[in-house]
Short mmCIF file of C-alpha atoms in Angstrom, two decimals:
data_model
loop_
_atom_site.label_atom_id
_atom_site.label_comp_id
_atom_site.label_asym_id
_atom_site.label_seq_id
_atom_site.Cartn_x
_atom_site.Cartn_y
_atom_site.Cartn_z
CA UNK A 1 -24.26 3.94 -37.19
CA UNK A 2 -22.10 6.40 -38.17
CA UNK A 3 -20.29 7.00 -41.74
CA UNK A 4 -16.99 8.78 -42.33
CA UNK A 5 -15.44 9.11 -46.22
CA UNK A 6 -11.96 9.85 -46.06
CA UNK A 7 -10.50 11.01 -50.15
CA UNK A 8 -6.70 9.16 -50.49
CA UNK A 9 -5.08 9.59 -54.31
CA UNK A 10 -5.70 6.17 -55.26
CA UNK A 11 -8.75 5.00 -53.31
CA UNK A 12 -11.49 6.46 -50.66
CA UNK A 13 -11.86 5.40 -47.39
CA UNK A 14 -15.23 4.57 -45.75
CA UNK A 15 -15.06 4.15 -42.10
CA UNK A 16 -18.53 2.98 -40.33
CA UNK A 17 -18.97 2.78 -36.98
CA UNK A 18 -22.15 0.63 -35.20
CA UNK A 19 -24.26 -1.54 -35.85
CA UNK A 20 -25.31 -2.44 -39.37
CA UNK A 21 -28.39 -4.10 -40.24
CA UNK A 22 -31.48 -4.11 -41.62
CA UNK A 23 -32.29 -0.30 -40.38
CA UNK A 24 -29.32 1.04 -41.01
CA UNK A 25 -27.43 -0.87 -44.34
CA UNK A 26 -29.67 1.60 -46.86
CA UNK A 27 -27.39 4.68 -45.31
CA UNK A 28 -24.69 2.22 -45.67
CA UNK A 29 -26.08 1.35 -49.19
CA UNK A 30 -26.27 5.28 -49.82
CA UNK A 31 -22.27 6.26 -48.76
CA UNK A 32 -21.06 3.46 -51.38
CA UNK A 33 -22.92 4.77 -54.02
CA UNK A 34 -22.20 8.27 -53.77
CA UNK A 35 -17.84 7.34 -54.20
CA UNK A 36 -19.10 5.07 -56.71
CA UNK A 37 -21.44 7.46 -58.32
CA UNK A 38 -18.71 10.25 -58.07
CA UNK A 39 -16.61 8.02 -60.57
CA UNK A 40 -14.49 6.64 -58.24
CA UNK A 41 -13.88 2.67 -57.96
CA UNK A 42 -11.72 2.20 -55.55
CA UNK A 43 -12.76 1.96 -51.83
CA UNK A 44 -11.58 0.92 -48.70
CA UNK A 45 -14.22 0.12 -45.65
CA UNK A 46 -12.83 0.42 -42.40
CA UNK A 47 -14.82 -2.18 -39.64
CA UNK A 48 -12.35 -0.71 -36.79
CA UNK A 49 -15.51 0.74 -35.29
CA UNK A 50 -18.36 -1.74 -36.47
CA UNK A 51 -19.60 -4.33 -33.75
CA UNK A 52 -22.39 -5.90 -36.07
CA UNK A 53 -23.17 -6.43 -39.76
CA UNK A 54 -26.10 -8.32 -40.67
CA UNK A 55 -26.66 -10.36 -44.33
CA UNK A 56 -28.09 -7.12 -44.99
CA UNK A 57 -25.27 -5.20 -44.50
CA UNK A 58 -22.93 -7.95 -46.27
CA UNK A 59 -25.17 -8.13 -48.79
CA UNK A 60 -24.74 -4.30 -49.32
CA UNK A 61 -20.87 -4.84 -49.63
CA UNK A 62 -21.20 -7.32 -52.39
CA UNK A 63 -23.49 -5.13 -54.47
CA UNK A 64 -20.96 -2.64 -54.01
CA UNK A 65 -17.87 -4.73 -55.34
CA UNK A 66 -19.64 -5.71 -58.33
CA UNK A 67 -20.60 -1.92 -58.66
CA UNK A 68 -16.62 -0.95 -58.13
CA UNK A 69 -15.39 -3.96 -60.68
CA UNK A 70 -17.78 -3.06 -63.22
CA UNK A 71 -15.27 0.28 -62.93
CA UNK A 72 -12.50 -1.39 -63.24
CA UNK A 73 -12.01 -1.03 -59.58
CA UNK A 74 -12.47 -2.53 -56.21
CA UNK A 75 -13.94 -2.69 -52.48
CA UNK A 76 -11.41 -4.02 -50.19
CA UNK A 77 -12.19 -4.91 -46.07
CA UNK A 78 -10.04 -3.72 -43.32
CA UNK A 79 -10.14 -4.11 -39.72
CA UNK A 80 -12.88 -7.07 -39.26
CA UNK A 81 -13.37 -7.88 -35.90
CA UNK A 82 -12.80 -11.49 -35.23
CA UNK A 83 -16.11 -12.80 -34.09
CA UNK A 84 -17.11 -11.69 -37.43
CA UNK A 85 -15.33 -13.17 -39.84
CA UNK A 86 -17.00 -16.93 -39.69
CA UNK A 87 -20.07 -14.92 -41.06
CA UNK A 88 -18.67 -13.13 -43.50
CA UNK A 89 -17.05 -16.74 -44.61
CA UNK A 90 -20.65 -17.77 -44.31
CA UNK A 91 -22.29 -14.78 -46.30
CA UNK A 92 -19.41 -15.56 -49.55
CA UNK A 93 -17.66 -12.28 -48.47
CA UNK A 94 -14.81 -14.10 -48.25
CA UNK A 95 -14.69 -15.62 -51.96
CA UNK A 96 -15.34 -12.00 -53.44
CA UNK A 97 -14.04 -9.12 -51.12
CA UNK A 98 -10.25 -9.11 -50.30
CA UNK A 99 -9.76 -8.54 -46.02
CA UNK A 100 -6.68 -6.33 -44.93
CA UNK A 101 -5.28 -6.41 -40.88
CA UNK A 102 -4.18 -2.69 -41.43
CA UNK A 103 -5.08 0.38 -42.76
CA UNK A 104 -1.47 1.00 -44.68
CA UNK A 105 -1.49 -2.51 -46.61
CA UNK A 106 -5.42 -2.17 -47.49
CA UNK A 107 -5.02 1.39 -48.73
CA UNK A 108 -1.47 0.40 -50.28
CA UNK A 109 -2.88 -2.40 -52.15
CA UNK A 110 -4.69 0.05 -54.43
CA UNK B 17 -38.03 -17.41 -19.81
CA UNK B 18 -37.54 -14.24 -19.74
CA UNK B 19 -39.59 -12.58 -22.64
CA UNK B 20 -40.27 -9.35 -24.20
CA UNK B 21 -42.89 -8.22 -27.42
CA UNK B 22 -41.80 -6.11 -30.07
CA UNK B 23 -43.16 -3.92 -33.21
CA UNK B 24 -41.77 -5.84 -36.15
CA UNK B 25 -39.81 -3.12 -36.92
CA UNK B 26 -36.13 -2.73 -38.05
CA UNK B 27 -35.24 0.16 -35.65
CA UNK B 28 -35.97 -2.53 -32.66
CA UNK B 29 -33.29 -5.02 -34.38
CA UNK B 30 -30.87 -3.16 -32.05
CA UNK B 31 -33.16 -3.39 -28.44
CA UNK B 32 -33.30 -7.51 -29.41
CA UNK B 33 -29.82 -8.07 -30.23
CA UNK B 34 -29.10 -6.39 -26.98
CA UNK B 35 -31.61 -8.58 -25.30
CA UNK B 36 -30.63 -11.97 -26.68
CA UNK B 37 -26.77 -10.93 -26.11
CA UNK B 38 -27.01 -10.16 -22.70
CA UNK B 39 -28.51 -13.59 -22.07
CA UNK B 40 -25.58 -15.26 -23.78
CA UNK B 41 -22.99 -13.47 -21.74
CA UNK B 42 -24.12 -14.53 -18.57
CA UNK B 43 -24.41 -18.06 -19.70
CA UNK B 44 -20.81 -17.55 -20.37
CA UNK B 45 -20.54 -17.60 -23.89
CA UNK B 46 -17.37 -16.37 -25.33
CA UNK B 47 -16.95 -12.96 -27.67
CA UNK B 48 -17.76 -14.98 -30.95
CA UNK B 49 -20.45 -16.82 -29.59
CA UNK B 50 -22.50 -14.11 -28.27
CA UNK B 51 -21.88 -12.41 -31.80
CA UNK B 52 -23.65 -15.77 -33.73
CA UNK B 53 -26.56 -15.92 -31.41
CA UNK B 54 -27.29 -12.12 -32.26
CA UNK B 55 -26.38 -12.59 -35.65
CA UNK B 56 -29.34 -15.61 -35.83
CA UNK B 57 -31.60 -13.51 -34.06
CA UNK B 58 -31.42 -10.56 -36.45
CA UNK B 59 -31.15 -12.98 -39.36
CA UNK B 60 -35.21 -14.42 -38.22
CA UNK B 61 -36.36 -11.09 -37.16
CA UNK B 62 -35.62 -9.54 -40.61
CA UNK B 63 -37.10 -12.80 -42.16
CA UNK B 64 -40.20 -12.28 -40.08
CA UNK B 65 -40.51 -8.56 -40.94
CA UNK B 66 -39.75 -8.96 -44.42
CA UNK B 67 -40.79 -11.82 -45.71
CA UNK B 68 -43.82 -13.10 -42.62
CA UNK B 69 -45.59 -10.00 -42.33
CA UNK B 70 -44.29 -7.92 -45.69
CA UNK B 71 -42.97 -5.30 -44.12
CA UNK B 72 -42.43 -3.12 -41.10
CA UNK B 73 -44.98 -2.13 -38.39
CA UNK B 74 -47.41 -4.94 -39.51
CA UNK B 75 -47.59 -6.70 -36.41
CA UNK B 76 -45.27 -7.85 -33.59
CA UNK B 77 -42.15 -10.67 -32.42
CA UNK B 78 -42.86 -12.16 -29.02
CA UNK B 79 -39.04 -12.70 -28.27
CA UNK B 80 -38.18 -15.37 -25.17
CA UNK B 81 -34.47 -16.25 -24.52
CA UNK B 82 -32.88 -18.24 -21.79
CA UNK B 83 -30.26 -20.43 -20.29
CA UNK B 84 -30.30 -23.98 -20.02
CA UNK B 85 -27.96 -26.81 -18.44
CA UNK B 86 -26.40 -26.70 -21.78
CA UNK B 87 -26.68 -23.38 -23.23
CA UNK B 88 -28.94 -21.15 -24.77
CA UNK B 89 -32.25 -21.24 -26.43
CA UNK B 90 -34.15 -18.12 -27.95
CA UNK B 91 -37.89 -18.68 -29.22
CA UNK B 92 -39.25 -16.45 -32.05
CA UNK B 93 -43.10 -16.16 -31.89
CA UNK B 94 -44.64 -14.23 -34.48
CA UNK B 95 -48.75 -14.33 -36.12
CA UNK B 96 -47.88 -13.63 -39.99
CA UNK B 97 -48.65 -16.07 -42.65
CA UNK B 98 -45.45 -17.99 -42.70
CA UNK B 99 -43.67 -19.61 -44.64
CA UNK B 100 -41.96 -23.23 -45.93
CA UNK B 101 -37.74 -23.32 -45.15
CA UNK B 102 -37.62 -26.08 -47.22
CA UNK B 103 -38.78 -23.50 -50.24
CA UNK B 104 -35.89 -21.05 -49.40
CA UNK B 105 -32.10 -22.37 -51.04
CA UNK B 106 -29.08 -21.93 -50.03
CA UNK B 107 -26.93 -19.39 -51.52
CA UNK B 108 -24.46 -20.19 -54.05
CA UNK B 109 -21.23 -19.00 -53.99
CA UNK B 110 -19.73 -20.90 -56.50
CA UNK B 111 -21.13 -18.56 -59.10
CA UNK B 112 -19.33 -15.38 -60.41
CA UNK B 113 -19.87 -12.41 -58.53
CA UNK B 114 -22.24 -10.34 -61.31
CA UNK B 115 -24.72 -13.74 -61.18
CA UNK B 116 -24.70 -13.93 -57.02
CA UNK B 117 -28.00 -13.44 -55.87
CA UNK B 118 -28.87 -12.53 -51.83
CA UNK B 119 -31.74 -14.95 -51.09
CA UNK B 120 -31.26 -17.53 -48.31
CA UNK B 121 -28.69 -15.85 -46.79
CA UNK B 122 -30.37 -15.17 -43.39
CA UNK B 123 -31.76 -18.29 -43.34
CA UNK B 124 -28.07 -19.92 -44.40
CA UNK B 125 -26.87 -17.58 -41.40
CA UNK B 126 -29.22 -18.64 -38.58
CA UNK B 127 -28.30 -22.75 -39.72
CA UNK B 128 -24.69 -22.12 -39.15
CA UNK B 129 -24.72 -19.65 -36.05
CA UNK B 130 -26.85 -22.19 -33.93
CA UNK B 131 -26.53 -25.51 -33.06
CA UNK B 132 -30.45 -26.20 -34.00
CA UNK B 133 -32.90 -24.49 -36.13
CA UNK B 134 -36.46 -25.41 -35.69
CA UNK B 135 -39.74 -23.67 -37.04
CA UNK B 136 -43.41 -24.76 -35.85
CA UNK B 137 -46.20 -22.68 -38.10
CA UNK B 138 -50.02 -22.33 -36.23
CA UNK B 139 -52.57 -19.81 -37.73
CA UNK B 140 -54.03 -19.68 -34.09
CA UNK B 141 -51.14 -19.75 -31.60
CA UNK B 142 -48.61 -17.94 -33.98
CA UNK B 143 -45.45 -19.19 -35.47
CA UNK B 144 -42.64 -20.09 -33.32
CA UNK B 145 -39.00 -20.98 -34.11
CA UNK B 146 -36.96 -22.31 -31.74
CA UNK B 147 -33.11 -21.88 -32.07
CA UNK B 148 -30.17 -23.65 -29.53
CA UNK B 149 -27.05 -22.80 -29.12
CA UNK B 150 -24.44 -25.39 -26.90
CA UNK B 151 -22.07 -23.66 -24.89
CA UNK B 152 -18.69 -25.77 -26.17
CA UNK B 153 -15.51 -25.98 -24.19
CA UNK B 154 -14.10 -22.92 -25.04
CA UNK B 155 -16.52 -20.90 -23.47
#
């Protein structure tokens, strides 16, 4: 897996690329809280690039929107392949993290 | 059935995926269904590694997958202690997002992505769970 932060004036982008699971979501984990630890609350994760995401790796998104609204901010998905969405349905992604089709509308909904 | 053995290990999540996924595609599963059968897979290996043998390197996954007349089954074999399914809930997502908690999630996972779900626990033969999925019309 792969991790790229890109710095936009109202929100950062995180793009991943790989597969994330139980090996790899703590450097997932790690990215998240450094924008969120850098007092920054809005964040964008790009899933052009990732082929897999485990519970694990969902489980790391959800920690990080409660971590981003506790700012006064939020975590928003772009870019989610469609074989994975049932899961992310499935893991309550769905109820908590809003899902964009495109770069422009995610990063324009901040 | 073709089978391999691996270190309970999460840097070998990746080699089983692979394994159970290239299985899936020549049975002709479609995109999304090759993605839930490695998404199950994952789900029980972490379970094993995690919560059957507490933690990585502590013993190993005997991993068998194959096609059948009407799809695919993988078996899970593993020696740790095990453990009771009917002990682990399902999550709730009907709570607010500060009380959501991530237990039973893999579990929840592996129930959904395959068509059934079924654990056998023997100190001396090991633990095996046996998951099937159907290859539907779409495939």
């Amino acid at each position: 897996m792969e991790l790229q932060t890109t710095s936009y004036k109202r929100c950062d982008v995180l793009k991943a690329s790989g597969r994330i699971d139980s090996q790899t979501a703590p450097a997932l984990e790690q990215a998240f809280n450094a924008i969120v630890n850098d007092g920054k609350s809005g964040i964008v994760f790009d899933m052009s690039a990732v082929d897999f995401i485990s519970s694990r790796g969902l489980w790391v998104l959800l920690e990080t929107q409660k971590a981003c609204k506790k700012e006064g901010g939020k975590l928003v998905l772009v870019n989610v392949a469609e074989e994975m969405k049932e899961s992310l349905d499935l893991a309550g992604v769905k109820h908590f993290v809003e899902i964009y089709a495109d770069l422009i509308t995610a990063v324009g909904s901040f | 059935m073709p089978t391999r053995k691996f270190i309970g290990r999460y840097e070998n999540l990746a080699a089983i995926g692979k394994f159970v996924s290239r299985i899936a595609q020549k049975a002709g599963f479609d995109a999304a269904q090759v993605y839930a059968v490695q998404l199950a897979v994952d789900e029980a290996c972490t379970n094993i590694i995690e919560h059957g043998y507490g933690g990585e390197g502590l013993g190993e996954i005997e991993c068998a997958c194959d096609i059948t007349p009407g799809g695919v089954t993988v078996q899970l074999r593993d020696w740790s202690a095990g453990f009771n399914p009917e002990d682990i809930p399902s999550p709730n997502y009907t709570v607010p997002l500060e009380q959501l908690k991530p237990r039973g999630a893999g579990l929840y996972l592996m129930r959904q992505m395959m068509d059934d779900v079924q654990f056998s626990f023997d100190p001396v033969r090991g633990n095996l769970l046996t998951m099937k999925k159907r290859k539907t019309d779409s495939s």
